[in-house]
Coordinates of C-alpha atoms and ligand atoms in Angstrom, one line a residue:
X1 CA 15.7 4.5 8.3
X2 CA 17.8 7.1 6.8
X3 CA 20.4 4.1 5.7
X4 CA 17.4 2.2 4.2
X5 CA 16.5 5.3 2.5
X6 CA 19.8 6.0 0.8
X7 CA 20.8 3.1 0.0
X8 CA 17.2 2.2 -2.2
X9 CA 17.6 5.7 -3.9
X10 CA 21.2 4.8 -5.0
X11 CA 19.9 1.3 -6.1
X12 CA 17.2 2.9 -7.4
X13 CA 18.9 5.3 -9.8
X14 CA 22.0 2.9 -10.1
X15 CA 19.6 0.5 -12.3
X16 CA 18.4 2.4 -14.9
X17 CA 22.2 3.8 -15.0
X18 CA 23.7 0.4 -16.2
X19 CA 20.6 -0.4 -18.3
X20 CA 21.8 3.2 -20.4
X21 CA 25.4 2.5 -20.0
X22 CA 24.6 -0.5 -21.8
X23 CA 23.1 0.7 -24.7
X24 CA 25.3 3.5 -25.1
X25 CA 28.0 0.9 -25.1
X26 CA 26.3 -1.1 -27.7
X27 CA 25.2 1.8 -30.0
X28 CA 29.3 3.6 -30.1
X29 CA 30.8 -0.3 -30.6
X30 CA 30.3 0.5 -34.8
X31 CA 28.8 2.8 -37.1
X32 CA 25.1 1.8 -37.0
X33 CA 22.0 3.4 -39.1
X34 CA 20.7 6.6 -38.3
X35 CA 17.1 3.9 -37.2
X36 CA 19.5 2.4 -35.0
X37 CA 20.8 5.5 -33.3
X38 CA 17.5 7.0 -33.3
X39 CA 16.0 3.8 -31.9
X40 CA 18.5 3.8 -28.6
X41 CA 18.0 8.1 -28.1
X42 CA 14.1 6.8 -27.5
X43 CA 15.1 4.3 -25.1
X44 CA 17.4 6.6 -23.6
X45 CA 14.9 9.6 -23.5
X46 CA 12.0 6.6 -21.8
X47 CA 14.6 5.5 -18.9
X48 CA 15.7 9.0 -18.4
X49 CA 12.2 9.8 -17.8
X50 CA 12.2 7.9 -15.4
X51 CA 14.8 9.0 -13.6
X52 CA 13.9 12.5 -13.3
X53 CA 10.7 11.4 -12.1
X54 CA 12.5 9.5 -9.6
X55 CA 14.8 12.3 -8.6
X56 CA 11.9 14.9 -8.6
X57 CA 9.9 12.4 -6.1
X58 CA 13.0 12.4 -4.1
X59 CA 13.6 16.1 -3.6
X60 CA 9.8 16.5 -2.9
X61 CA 9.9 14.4 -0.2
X62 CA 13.4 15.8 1.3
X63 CA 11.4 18.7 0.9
X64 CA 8.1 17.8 2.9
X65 CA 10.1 16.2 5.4
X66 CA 12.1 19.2 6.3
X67 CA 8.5 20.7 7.6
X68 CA 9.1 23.7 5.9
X69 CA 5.3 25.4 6.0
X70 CA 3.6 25.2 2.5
X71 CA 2.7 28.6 0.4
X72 CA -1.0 27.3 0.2
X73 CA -3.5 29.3 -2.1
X74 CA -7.3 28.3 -2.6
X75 CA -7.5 25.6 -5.2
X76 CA -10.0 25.1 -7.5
X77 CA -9.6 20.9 -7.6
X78 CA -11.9 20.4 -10.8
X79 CA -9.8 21.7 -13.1
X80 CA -6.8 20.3 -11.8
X81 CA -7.8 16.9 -11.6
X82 CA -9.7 16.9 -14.6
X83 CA -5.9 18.4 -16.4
X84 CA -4.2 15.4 -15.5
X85 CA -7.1 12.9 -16.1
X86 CA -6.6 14.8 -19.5
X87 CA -2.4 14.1 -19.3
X88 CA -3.4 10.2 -18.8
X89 CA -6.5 9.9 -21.2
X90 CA -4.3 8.5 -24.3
X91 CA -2.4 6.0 -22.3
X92 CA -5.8 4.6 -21.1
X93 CA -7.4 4.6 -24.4
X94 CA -4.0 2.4 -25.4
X95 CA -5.1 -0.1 -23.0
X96 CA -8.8 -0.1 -24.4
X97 CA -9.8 1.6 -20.5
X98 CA -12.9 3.8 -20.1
X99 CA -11.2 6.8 -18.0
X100 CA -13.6 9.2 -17.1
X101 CA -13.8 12.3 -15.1
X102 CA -16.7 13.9 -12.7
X103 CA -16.0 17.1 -10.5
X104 CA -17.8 19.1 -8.4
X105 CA -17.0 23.2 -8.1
X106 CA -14.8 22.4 -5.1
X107 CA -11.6 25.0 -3.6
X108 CA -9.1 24.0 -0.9
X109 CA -6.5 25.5 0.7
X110 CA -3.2 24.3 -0.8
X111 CA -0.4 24.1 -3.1
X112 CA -1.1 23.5 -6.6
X113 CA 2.0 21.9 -7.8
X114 CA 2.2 19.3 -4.8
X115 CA -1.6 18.9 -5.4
X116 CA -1.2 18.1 -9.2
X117 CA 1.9 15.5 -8.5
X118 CA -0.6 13.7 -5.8
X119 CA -3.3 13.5 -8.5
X120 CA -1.2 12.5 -11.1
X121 CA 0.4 9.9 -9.0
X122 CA -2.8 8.3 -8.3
X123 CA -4.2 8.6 -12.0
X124 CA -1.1 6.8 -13.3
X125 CA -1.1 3.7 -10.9
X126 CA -5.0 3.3 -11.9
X127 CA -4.4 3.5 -15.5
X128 CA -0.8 1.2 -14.9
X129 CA -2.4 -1.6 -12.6
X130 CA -5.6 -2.0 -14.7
X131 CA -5.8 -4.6 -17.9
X132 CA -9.3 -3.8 -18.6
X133 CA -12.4 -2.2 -17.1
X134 CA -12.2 1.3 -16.0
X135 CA -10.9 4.0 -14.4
X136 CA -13.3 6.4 -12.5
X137 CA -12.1 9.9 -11.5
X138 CA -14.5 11.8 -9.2
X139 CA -14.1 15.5 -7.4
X140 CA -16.9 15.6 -4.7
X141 CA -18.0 17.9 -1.5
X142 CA -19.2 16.7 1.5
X143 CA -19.8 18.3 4.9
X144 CA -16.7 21.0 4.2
X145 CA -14.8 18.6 3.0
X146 CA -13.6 17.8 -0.7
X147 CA -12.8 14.4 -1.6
X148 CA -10.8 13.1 -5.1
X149 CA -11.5 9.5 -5.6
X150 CA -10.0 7.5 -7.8
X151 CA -11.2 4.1 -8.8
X152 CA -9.8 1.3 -11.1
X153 CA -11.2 -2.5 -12.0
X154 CA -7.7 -3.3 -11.7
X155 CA -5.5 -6.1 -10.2
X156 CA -6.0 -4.4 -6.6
X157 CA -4.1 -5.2 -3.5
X158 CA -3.9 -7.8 -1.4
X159 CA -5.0 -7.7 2.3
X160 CA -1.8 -8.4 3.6
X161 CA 0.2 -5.8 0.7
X162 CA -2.3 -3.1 1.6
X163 CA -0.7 -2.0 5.3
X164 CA 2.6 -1.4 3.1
X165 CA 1.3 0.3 0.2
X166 CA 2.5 4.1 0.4
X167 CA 6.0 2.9 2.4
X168 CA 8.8 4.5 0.6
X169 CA 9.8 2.0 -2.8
X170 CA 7.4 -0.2 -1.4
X171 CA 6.2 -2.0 -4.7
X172 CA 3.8 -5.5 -4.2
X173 CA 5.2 -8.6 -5.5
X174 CA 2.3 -8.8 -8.3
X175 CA 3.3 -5.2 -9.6
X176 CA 7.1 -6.0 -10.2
X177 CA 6.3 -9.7 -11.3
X178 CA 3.4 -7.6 -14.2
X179 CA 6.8 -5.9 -15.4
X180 CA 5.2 -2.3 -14.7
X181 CA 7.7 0.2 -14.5
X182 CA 7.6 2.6 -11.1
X183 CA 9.7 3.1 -8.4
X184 CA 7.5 2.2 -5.3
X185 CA 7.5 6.3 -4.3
X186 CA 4.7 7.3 -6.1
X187 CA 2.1 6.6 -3.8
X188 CA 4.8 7.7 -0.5
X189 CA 4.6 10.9 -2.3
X190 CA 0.9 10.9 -2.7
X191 CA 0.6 10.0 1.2
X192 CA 3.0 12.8 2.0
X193 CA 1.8 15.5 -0.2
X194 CA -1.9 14.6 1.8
X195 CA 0.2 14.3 5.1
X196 CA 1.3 18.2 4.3
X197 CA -2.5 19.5 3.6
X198 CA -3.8 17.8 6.9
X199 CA -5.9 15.3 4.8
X200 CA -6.2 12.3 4.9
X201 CA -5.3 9.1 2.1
X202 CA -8.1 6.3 2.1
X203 CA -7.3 3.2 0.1
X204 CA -9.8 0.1 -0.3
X205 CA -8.6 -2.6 -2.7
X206 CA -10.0 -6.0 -3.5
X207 CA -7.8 -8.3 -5.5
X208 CA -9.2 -9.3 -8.5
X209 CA -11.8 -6.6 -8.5
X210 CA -10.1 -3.5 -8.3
X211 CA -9.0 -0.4 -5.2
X212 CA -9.8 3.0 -4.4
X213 CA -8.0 5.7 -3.1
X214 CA -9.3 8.9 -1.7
X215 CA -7.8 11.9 -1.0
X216 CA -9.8 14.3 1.2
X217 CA -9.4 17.4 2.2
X218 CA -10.9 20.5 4.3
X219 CA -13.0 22.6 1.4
X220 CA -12.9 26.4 1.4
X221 CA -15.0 28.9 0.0
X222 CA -14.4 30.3 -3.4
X223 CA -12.6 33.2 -3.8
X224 CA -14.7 35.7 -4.4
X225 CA -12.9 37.1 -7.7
X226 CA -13.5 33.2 -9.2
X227 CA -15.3 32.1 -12.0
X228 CA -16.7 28.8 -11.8
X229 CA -15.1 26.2 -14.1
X230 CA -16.9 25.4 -17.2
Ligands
LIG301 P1 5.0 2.1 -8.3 O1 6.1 3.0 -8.8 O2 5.4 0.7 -8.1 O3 3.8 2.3 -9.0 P2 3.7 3.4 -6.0 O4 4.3 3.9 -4.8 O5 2.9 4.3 -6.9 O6 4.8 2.7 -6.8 O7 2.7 2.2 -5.6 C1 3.2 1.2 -4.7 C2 2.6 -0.2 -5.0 O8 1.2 -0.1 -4.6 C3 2.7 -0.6 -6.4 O9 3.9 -1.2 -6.7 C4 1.5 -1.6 -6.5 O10 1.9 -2.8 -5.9 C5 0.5 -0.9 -5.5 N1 -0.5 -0.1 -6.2 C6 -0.6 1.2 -6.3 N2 -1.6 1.7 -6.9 C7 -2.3 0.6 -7.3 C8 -3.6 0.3 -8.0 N3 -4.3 1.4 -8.5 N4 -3.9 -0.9 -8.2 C9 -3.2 -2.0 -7.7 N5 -2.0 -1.8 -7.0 C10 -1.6 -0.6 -6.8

């Protein structure tokens, strides 16, 4: 597993490499325009996005798996959903999607960072697999526990993909064939970051129609020096 795992994240890193490499190249062969040079820095500055994001999903989940205990706090989840719904919202509008937000006053125990990246992770893939429709964000409590569901009228997952869905680079046929760019961790991360707060990762998906994923988590009280969200 470990060899499996090194040898995508060199692969995976190693592509967007020789895609830069190349364009450098072009770009120093003669003296271009300043639109020219300025054209292949925001290429550059895309792919190396998304290569940090790649190298940051990586060391989080060297991180998780080393079991080191999280530094949990109380969390209040509203606001930090409804930040990176916020992150997302011009993307969405780009594709002509409806992304809206609904939250509850809900606190968990956890960390907010790893919280925020499992959120995010899940908010992008909505907005990324979805050609028209919407995206529906929701923070809910129920019985003690608190529950972010995420739903998209997207291209969804087939029956047979679903079981693999949340392996590590694991990306379905259909979402490398739509030419979307990811790296297949995204939702490994997501499953991990859950794994780490003792929650649990739901994921319905129709193909055609759209999926659903659903963290949830144990609820705690508020603390008593908080405010409620506005
Ligand atoms: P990627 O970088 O490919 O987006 P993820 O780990 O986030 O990687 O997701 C893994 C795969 O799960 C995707 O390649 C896609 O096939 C499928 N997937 C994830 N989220 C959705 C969604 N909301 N709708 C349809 N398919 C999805």
């Amino acid at each position: 597993a470990l060899r499996t795992f090194t040898s995508n994240a060199a692969h995976e890193l190693q592509t967007p490499l020789t895609v830069l490499q190349g364009h450098v190249e072009i770009a120093l062969r003669r003296s271009r325009s300043a639109e020219s040079y300025e054209s292949t820095l925001h290429l550059l500055d895309r792919k190396l996005d998304d290569m940090v994001r790649t190298v940051r999903a990586l060391l989080t989940l060297t991180r998780l798996d080393r079991g080191e205990e999280l530094s949990t706090e109380p969390v209040a989840l509203g606001p930090l959903v409804r930040d990176e719904v916020d992150t997302v919202q011009a993307r969405a509008a780009d594709k002509g999607l409806s992304l809206t937000i609904e939250a509850e006053d809900v606190w968990v125990d956890g960390q907010p960072d790893l919280l925020r990246e499992a959120v995010q992770n899940l908010v992008d893939n909505a907005v990324k697999y979805t050609e028209e429709g919407a995206v529906r964000v929701t923070v809910t409590e129920e019985a003690g526990r608190a529950a972010v569901c995420c739903r998209d009228t997207g291209m969804g997952i087939k029956a047979e993909d679903l079981p693999h869905v949340g392996g590590r680079f694991y990306r379905s046929a259909e979402a490398g064939a739509a030419e979307s760019e990811g790296s297949g961790l995204g939702l490994a991360l997501v499953r991990r970051i859950v794994e780490a707060h003792e929650g649990e990762l739901q994921v319905e998906s129709t193909p055609g129609e759209g999926s659903r994923f659903e963290i949830v988590l144990d609820a705690v009280m508020a603390p008593a020096t908080a405010s409620s969200p506005p």
